[in-house]
Short mmCIF file of C-alpha atoms in Angstrom, two decimals:
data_model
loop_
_atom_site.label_atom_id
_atom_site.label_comp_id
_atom_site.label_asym_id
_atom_site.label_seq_id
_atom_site.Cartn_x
_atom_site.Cartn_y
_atom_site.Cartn_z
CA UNK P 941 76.81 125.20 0.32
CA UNK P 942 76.51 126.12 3.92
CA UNK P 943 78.16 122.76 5.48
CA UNK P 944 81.13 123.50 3.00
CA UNK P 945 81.26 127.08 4.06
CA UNK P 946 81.50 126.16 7.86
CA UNK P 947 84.12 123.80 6.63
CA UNK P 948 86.29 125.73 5.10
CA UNK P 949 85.58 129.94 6.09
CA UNK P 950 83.05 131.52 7.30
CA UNK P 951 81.45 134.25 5.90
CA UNK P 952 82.98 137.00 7.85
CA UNK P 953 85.66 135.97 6.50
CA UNK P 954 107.82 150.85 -15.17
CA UNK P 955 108.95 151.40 -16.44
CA UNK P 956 110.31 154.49 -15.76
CA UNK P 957 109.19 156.98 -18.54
CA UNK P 958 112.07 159.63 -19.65
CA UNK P 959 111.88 163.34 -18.39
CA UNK P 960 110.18 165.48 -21.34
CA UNK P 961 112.19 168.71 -21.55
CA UNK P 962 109.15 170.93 -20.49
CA UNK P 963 107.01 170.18 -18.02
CA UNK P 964 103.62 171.26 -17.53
CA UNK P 965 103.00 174.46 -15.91
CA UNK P 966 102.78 174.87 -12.59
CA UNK P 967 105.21 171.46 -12.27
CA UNK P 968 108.84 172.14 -10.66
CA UNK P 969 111.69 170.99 -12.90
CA UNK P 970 113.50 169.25 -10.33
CA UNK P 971 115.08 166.22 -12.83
CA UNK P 972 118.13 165.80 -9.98
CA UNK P 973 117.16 163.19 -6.51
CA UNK P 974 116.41 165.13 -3.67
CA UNK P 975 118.60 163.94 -0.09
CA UNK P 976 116.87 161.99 1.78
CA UNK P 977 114.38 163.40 4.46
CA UNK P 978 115.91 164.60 7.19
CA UNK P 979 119.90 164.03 5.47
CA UNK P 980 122.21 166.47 5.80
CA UNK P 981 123.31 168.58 2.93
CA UNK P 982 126.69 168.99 3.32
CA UNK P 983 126.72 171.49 0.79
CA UNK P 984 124.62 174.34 2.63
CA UNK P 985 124.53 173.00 6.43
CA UNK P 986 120.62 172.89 5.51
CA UNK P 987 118.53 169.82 6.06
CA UNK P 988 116.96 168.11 3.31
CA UNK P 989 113.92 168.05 4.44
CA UNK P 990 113.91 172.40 4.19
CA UNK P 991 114.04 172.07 0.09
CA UNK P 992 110.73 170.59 -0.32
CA UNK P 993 107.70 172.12 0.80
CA UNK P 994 105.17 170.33 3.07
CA UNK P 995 101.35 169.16 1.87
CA UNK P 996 99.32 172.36 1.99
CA UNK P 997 96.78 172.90 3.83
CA UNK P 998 94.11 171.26 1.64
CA UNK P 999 95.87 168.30 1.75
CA UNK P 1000 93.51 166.12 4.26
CA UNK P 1001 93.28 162.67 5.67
CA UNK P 1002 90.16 161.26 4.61
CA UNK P 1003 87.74 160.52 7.75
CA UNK P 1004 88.75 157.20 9.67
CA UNK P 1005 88.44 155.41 13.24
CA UNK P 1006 90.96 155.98 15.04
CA UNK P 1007 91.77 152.96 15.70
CA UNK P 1008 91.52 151.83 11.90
CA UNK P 1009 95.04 150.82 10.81
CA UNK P 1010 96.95 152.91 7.93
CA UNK P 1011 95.39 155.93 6.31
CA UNK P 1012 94.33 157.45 2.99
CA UNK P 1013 95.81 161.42 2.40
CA UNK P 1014 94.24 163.81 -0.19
CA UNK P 1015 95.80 165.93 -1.95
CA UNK P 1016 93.48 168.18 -4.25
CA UNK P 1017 94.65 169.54 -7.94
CA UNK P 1018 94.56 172.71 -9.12
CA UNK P 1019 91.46 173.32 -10.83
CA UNK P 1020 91.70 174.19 -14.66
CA UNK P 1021 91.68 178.35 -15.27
CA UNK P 1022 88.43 180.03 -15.81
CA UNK P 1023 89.29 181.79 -18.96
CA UNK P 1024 90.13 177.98 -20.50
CA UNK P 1025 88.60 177.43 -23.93
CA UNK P 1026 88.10 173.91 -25.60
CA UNK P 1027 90.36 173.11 -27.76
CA UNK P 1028 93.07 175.50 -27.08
CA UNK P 1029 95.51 173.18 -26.22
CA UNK P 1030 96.19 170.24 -23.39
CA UNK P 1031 94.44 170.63 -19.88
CA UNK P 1032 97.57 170.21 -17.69
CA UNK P 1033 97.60 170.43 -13.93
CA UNK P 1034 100.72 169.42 -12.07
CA UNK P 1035 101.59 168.91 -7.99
CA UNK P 1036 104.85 169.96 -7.61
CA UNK P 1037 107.40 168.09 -5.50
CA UNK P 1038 106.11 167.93 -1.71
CA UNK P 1039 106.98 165.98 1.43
CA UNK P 1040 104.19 164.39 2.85
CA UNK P 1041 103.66 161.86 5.34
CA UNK P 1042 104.81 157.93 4.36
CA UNK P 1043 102.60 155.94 2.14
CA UNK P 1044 102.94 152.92 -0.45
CA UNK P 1045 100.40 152.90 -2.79
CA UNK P 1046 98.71 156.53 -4.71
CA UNK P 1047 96.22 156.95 -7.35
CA UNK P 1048 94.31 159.98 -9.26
CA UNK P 1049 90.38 159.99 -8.14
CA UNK P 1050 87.66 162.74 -9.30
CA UNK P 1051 84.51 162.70 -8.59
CA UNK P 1052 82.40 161.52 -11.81
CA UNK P 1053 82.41 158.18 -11.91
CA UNK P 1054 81.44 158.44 -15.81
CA UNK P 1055 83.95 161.29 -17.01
CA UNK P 1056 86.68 159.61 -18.52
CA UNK P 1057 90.72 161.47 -17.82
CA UNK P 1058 91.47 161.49 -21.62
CA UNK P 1059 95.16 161.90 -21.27
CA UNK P 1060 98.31 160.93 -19.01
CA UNK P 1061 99.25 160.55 -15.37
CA UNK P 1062 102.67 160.56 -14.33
CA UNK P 1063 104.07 160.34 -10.85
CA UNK P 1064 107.67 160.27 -9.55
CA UNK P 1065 108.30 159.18 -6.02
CA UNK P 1066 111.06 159.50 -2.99
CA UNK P 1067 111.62 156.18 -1.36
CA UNK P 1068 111.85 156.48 2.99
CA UNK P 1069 114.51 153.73 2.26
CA UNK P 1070 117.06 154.90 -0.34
CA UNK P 1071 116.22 158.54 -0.31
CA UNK P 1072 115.87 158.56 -4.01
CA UNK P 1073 113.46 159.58 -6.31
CA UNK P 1074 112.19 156.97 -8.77
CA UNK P 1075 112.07 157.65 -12.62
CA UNK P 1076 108.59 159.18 -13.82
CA UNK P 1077 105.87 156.13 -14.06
CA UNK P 1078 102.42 156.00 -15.64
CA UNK P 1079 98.97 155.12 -14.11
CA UNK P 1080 96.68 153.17 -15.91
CA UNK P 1081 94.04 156.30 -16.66
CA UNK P 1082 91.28 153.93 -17.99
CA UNK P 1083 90.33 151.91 -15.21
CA UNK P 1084 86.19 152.26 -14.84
CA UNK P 1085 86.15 148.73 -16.67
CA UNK P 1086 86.93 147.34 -13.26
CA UNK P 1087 84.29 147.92 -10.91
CA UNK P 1088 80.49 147.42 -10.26
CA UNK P 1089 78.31 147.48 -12.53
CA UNK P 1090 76.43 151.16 -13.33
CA UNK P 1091 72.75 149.77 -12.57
CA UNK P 1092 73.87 148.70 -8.88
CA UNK P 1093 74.20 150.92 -5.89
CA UNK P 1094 77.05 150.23 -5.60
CA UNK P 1095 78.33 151.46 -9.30
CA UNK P 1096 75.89 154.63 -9.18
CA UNK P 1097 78.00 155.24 -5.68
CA UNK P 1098 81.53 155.27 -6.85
CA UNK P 1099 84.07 157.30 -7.86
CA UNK P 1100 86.14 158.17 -10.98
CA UNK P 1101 90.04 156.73 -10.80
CA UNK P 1102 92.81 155.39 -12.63
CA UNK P 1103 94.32 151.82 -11.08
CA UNK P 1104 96.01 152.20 -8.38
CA UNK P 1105 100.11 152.07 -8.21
CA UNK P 1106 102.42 150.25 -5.62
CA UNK P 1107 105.98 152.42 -5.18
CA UNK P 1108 106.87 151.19 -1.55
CA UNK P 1109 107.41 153.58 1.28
CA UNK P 1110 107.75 156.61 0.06
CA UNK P 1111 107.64 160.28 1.73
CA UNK P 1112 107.48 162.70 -1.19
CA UNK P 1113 105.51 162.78 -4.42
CA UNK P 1114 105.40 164.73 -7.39
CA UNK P 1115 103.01 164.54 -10.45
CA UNK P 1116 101.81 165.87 -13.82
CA UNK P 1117 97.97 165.25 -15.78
CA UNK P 1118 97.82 166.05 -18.90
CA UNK P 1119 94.78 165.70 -21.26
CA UNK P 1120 94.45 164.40 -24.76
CA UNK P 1121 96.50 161.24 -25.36
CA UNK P 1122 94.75 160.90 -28.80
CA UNK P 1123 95.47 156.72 -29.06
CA UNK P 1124 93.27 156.59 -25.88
CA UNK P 1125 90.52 158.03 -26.95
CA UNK P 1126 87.15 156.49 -27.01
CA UNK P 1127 84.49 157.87 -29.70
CA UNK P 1128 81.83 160.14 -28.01
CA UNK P 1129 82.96 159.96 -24.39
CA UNK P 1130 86.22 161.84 -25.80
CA UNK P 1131 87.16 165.22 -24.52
CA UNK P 1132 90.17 167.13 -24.23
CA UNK P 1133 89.55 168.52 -20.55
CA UNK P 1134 89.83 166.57 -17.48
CA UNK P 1135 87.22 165.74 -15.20
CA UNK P 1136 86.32 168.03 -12.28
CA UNK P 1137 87.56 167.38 -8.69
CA UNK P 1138 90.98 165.88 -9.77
CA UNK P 1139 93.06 164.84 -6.04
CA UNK P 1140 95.79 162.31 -5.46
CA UNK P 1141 95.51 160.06 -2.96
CA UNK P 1142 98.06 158.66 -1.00
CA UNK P 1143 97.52 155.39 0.89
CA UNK P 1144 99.44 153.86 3.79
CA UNK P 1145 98.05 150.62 4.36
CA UNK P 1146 98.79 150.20 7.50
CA UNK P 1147 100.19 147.11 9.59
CA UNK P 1148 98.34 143.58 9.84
CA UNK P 1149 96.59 143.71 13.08
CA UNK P 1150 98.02 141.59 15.95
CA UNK P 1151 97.01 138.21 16.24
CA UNK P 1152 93.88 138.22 18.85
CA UNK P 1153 94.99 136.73 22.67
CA UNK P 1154 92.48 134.39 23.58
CA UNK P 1155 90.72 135.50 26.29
CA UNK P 1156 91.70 134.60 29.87
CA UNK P 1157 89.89 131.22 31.41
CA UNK P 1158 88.49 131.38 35.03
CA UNK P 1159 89.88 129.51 37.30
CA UNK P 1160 88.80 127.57 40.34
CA UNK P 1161 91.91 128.16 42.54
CA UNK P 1162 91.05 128.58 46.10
CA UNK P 1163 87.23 127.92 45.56
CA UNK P 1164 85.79 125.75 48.67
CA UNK P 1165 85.57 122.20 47.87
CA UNK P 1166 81.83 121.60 48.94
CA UNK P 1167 80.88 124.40 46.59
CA UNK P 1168 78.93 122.64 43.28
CA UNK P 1169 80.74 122.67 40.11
CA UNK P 1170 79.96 125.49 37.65
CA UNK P 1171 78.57 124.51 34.54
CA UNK P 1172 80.73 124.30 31.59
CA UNK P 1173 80.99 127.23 29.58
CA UNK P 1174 79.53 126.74 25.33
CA UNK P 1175 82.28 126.73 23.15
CA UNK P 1176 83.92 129.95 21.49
CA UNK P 1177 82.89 129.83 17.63
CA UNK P 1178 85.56 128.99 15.58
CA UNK P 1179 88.53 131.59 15.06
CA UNK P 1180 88.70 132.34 11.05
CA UNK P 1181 91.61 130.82 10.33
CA UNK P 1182 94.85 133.07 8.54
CA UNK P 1183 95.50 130.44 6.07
CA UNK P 1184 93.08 127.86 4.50
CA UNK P 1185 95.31 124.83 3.79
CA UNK P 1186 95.83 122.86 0.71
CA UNK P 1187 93.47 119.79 0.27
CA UNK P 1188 93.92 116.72 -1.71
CA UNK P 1189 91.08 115.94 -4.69
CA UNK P 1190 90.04 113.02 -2.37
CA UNK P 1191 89.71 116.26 0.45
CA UNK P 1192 87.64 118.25 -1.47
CA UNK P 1193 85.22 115.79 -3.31
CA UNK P 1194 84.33 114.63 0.29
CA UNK P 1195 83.57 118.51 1.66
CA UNK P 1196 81.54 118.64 -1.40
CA UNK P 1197 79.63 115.77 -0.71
CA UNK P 1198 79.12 116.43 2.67
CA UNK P 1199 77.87 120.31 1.76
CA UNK P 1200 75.44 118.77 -0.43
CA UNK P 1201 74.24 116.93 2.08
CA UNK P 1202 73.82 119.14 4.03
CA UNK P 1203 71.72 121.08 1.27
CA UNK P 1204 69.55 118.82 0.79
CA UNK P 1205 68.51 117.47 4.21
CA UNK P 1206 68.05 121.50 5.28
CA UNK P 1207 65.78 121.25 1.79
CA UNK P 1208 64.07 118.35 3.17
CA UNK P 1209 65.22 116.54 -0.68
CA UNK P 1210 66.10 112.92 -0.63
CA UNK P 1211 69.65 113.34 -2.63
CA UNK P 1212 70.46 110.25 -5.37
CA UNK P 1213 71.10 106.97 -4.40
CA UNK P 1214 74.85 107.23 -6.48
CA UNK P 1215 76.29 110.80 -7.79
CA UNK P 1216 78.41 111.23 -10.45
CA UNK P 1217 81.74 112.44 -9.59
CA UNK P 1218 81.82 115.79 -9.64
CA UNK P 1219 84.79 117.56 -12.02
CA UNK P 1220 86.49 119.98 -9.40
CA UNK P 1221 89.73 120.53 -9.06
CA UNK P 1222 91.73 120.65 -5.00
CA UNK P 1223 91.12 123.09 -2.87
CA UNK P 1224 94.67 125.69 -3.31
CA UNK P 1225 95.86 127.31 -0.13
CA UNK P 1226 94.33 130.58 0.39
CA UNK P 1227 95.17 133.14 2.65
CA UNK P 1228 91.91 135.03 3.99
CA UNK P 1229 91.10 138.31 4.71
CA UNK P 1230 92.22 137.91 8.64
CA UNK P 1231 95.56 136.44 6.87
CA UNK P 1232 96.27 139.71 5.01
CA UNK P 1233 95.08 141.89 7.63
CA UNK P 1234 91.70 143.30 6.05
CA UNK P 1235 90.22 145.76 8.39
CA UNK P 1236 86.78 144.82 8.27
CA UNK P 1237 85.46 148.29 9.28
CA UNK P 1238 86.54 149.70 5.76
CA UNK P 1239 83.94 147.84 4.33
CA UNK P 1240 80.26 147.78 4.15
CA UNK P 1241 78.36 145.55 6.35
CA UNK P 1242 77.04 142.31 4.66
CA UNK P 1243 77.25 140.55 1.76
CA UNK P 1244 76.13 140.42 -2.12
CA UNK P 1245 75.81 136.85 -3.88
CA UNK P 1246 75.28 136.71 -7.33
CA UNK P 1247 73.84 133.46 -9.25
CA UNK P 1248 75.82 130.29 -9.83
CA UNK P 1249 79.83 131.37 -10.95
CA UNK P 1250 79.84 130.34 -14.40
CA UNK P 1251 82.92 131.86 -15.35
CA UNK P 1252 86.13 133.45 -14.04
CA UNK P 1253 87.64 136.78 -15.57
CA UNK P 1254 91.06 136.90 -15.24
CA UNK P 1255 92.95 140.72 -15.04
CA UNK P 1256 95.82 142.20 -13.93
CA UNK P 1257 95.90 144.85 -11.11
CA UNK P 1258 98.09 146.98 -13.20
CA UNK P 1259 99.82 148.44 -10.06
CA UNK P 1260 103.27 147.35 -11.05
CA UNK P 1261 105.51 144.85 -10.26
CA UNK P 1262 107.78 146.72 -7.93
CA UNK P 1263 106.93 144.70 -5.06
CA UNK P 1264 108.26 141.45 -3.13
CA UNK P 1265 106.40 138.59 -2.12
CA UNK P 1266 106.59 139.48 1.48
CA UNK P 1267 105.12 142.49 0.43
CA UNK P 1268 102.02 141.66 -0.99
CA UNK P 1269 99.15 141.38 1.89
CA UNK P 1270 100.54 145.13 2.46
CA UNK P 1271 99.86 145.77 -1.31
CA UNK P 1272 96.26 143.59 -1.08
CA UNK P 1273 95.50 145.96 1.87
CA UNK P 1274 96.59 149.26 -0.17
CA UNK P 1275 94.28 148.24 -2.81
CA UNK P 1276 91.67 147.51 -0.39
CA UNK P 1277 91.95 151.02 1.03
CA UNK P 1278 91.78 152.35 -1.95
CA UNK P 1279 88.76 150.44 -3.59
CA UNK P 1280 86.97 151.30 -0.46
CA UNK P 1281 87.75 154.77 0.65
CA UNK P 1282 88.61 156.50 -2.95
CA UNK P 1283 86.49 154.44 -5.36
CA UNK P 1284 83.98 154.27 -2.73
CA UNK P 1285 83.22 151.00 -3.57
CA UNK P 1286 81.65 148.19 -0.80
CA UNK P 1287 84.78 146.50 -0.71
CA UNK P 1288 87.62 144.69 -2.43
CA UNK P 1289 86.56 144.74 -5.95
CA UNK P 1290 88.02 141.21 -6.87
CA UNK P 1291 87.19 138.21 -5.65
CA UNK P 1292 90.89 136.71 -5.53
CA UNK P 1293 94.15 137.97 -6.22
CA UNK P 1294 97.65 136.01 -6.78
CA UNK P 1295 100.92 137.37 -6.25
CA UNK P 1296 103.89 136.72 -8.45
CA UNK P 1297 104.95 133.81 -6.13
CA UNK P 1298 101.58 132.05 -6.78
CA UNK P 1299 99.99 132.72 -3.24
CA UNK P 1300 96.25 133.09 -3.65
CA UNK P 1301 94.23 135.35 -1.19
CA UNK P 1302 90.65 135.56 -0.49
CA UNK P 1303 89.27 138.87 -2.17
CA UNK P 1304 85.77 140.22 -1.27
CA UNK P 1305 84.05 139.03 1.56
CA UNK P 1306 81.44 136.48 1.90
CA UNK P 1307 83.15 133.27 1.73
CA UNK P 1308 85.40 131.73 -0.94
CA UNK P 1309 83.37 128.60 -1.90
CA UNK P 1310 80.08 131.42 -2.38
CA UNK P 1311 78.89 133.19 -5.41
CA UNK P 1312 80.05 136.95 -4.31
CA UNK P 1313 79.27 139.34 -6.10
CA UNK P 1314 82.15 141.19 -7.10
CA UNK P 1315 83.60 144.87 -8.66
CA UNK P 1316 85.60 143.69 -11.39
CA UNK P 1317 84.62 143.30 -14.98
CA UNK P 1318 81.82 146.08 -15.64
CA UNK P 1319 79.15 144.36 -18.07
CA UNK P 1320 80.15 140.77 -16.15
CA UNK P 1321 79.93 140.97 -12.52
CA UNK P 1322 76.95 138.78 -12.56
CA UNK P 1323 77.50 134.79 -12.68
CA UNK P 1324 81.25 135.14 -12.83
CA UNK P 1325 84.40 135.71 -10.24
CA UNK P 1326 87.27 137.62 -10.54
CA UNK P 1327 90.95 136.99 -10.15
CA UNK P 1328 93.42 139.72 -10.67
CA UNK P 1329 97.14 138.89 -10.90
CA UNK P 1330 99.10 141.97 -9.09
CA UNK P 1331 101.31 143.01 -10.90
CA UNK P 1332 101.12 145.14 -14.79
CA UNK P 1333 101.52 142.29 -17.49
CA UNK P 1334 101.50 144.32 -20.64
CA UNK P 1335 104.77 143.84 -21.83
CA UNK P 1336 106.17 141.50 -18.72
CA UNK P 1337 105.50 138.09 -18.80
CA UNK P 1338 103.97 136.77 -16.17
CA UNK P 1339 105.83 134.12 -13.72
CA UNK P 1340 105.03 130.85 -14.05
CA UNK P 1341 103.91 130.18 -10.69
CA UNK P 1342 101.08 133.19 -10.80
CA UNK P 1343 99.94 131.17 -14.10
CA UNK P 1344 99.90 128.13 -12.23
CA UNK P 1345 98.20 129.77 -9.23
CA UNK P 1346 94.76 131.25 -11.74
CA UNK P 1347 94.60 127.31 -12.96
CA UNK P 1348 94.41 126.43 -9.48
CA UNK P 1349 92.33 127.83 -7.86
CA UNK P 1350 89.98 127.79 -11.29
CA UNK P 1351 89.82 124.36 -11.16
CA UNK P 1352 88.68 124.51 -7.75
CA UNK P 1353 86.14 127.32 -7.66
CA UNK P 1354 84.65 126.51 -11.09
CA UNK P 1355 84.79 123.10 -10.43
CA UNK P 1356 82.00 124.17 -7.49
CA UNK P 1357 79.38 124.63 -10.28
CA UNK P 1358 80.46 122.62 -12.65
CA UNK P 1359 82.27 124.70 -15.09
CA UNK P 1360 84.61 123.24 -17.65
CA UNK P 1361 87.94 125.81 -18.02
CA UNK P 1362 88.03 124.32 -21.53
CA UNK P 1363 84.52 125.28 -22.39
CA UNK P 1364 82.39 128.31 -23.50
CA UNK P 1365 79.64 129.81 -21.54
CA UNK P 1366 77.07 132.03 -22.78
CA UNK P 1367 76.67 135.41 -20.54
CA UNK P 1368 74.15 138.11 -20.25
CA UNK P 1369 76.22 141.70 -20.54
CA UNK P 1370 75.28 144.54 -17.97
CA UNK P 1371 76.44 146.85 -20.12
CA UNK P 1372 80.24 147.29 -21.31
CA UNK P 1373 81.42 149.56 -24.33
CA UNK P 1374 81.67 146.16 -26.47
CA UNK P 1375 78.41 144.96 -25.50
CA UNK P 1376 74.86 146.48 -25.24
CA UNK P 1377 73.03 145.69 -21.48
CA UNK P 1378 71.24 142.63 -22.22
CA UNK P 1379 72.43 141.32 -25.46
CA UNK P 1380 74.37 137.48 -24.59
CA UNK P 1381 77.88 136.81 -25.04
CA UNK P 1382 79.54 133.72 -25.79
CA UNK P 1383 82.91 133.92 -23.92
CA UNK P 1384 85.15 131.12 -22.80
CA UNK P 1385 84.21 130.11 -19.38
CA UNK P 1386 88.12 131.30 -18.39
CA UNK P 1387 88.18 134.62 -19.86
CA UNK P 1388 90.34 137.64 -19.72
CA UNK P 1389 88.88 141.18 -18.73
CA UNK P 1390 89.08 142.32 -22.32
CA UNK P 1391 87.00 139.32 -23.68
CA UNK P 1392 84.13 141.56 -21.87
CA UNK P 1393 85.60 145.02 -22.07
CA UNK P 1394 87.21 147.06 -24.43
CA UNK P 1395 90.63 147.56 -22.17
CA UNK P 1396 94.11 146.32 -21.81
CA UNK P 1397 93.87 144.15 -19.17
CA UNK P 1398 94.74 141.57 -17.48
CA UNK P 1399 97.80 142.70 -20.57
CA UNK P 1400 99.17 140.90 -23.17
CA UNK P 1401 101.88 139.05 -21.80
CA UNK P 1402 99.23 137.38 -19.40
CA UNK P 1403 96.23 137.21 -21.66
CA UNK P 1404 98.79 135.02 -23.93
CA UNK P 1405 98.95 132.17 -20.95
CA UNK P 1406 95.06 131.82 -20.46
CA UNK P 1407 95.39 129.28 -22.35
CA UNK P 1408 97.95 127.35 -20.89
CA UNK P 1409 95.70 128.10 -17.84
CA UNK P 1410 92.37 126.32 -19.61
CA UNK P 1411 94.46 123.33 -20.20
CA UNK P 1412 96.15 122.76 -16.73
CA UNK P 1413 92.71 123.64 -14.86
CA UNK P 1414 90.85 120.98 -16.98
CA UNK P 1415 93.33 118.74 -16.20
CA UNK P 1416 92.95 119.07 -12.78
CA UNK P 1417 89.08 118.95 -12.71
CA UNK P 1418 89.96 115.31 -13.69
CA UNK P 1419 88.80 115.85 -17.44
#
């Protein structure tokens, strides 16, 4: 729909867990708050700052422009000992408590993007604002279900890692793997050592980038009047806009029409004397990548379109929901960053996300009202769209607005093909641990991730709305 496109974007566009009385080894049992950096301790005369050690030298920015905003840090785990034999007991490795520089957002990453970590990951932070250390939380460990599928280049490219976690500015870390959580096993992929190449990574995502200054106009001050005119300079192509505004039905059925149109004059078709109305819900505000502040030089150049969406899987990011509203194009760029640089993916994996306030933002690039082909339900990136929900919605229900939000913007973007929310859809897998590559699937046409993949997500607090979701996105399609 390239007349819709130009009208609307271009294409460039916990739970705290309690402290176990023994750690694992190498792990410092430091259960008391450190000061905070650079605070006093009236106790000694000492600085804070002296009772933690720094990163070591391993630790390592990952490669970046220089003048690419916020950074990724790397800090490698201990490898397991050589004498280890299987089954002799947990595969622990531990960083112990460490100043490093600020960052928001961490996650474990290894380098086999098929070993599964079998086990736990628990991480304790110090915030740069309270100086206090938050209680121990848990990453997601299983999180290959959301990404690209294996057979593309772009899932044979990537990386292994657990979801990524939002803790807010924060300038030390500590954290402890352990192997063999038996109730998360999985048949013959189980093993009770963790994958190879094990490193934390700490993410600063950086500041938006300043709003361009247009560029300066000539002018013709002093010029001699008998000198001729100068011709007028072509336009400037259209600034991608921060914000995509909210249209009415009425708004939306004519950009439809008038893409269509558009289609079928550049296919030389003669379209129908009278079309049916089309079933498509308005047009939600979006905020686009520019809106957020996506650095476009994290991702790969160009796009990937898939066939026509004919569903929408629905997950949560399972990052936490320790974050504000203000904060979340900072935690939309962390995840970014880290889909990008430590997945190693070609960009964003979803195609929207919606905060907890019901803002929706534009996910991968390539245009919102376009079939992109997204990273986010393995076995179903083909024919479908993904919306994650930040925030972990296991045992928290979701707000009311973010439900709102998903039947928005479904009714919209569905609406584009003519999708019914209320309807089933039958799907051709890629490949997921619940079904074999090729075999269809009848799923409803708004699904959650684990309709496709054996996995928690989008958890069960939210899966339990989709269908007040179905309903209200129906309704708005005008059905």
């Amino acid at each position: 729909m390239r007349g819709f496109l130009a009208s609307s974007i271009g294409v460039t566009c916990a739970a705290a867990l309690a402290l176990p009385a023994a750690l694992p080894s190498g792990a410092l049992a430091a259960t008391a708050a450190h000061p905070r950096a650079g605070a006093a301790d009236t106790s000694t005369g000492a600085r804070a700052a002296d009772a933690l050690p720094a990163a070591p030298p391993g630790a390592h920015p990952l490669p970046a422009a220089d003048d690419t905003p916020g950074h990724t840090r790397s800090l490698p785990l201990p490898d397991a000992p050589a004498d280890r034999s299987p089954g002799e007991g947990p595969d622990e490795r531990a960083l112990t408590p460490r100043e490093v520089e600020p960052f928001s957002l961490l996650g474990v990453v290894w380098d086999d993007p098929d070993a599964l970590l079998e086990g736990r990951v628990q991480v304790r932070t110090r915030s740069t604002v309270t100086g206090a250390w938050s209680g121990w939380q848990e990453l997601e460990t299983h999180h290959d279900d959301h990404g690209a599928d294996r057979s593309t280049p772009e899932g044979a490219a990537g990386r292994g890692a657990t979801a990524p976690l939002w803790v807010g500015r924060s300038d030390a870390v500590e954290l402890r793997v352990t192997s063999r959580d038996d109730h998360r096993h999985q048949g013959e992929r189980t093993t009770d050592r963790l994958p190879e190449g094990l490193r934390l990574d700490l993410v600063d995502p950086g500041e938006a980038p300043a709003p361009e200054e247009p560029a300066p106009q000539p002018t013709r001050a002093g010029a001699p009047a008998a000198e001729p005119a100068e011709p007028a300079a072509l336009p400037a192509p259209a600034a991608e806009p921060a914000v995509l505004p909210e249209l009415t039905r009425e708004e939306t059925l004519a950009e439809l029409e008038a893409a269509r149109a558009v289609e079928e004059a550049e296919a030389g078709a003669a379209g129908p004397g009278q079309r049916a109305q089309p079933y498509v819900g308005p047009r939600p505000k979006i905020v686009t990548r520019k809106g957020w502040g996506a650095d476009e030089k994290l991702r790969e150049k160009g796009f990937s379109y898939t066939g026509k969406v004919k569903a929408a899987f629905v997950h949560h990011s399972a990052t936490g929901n320790n974050y504000t509203c203000a904060e979340a194009p900072s935690v939309i760029r962390g995840i970014y960053r880290y889909h990008t640089k430590s997945s190693g993916w070609r960009d964003l994996g979803y195609n929207f996300m919606v905060d907890k306030c019901g803002t929706v933002y534009e996910g991968r690039a390539g245009g919102v009202d376009k079939a992109v082909l997204g990273a986010h339900t393995l076995g179903f990136n083909s024919n479908s769209t993904g919306i994650a929900v930040l925030g972990s919605y296991s045992s928290v229900k979701p707000p009311k607005a973010a439900v709102d939000a998903v039947a928005k913007l479904t009714a919209w973007k569905l609406g584009l093909s003519g999708a019914n929310p209320k309807g089933k859809v039958t799907l051709t897998s890629g490949g997921s641990n619940l079904y074999a590559k090729g075999k269809k699937v009848s799923l409803h046409v708004i699904s959650g991730h684990r309709d496709g993949y054996s996995t928690e997500c989008p958890g069960t607090r939210l899966y339990g709305q989709l269908g007040t979701a179905r309903s209200a996105s129906a309704r708005l399609q005008g059905r």
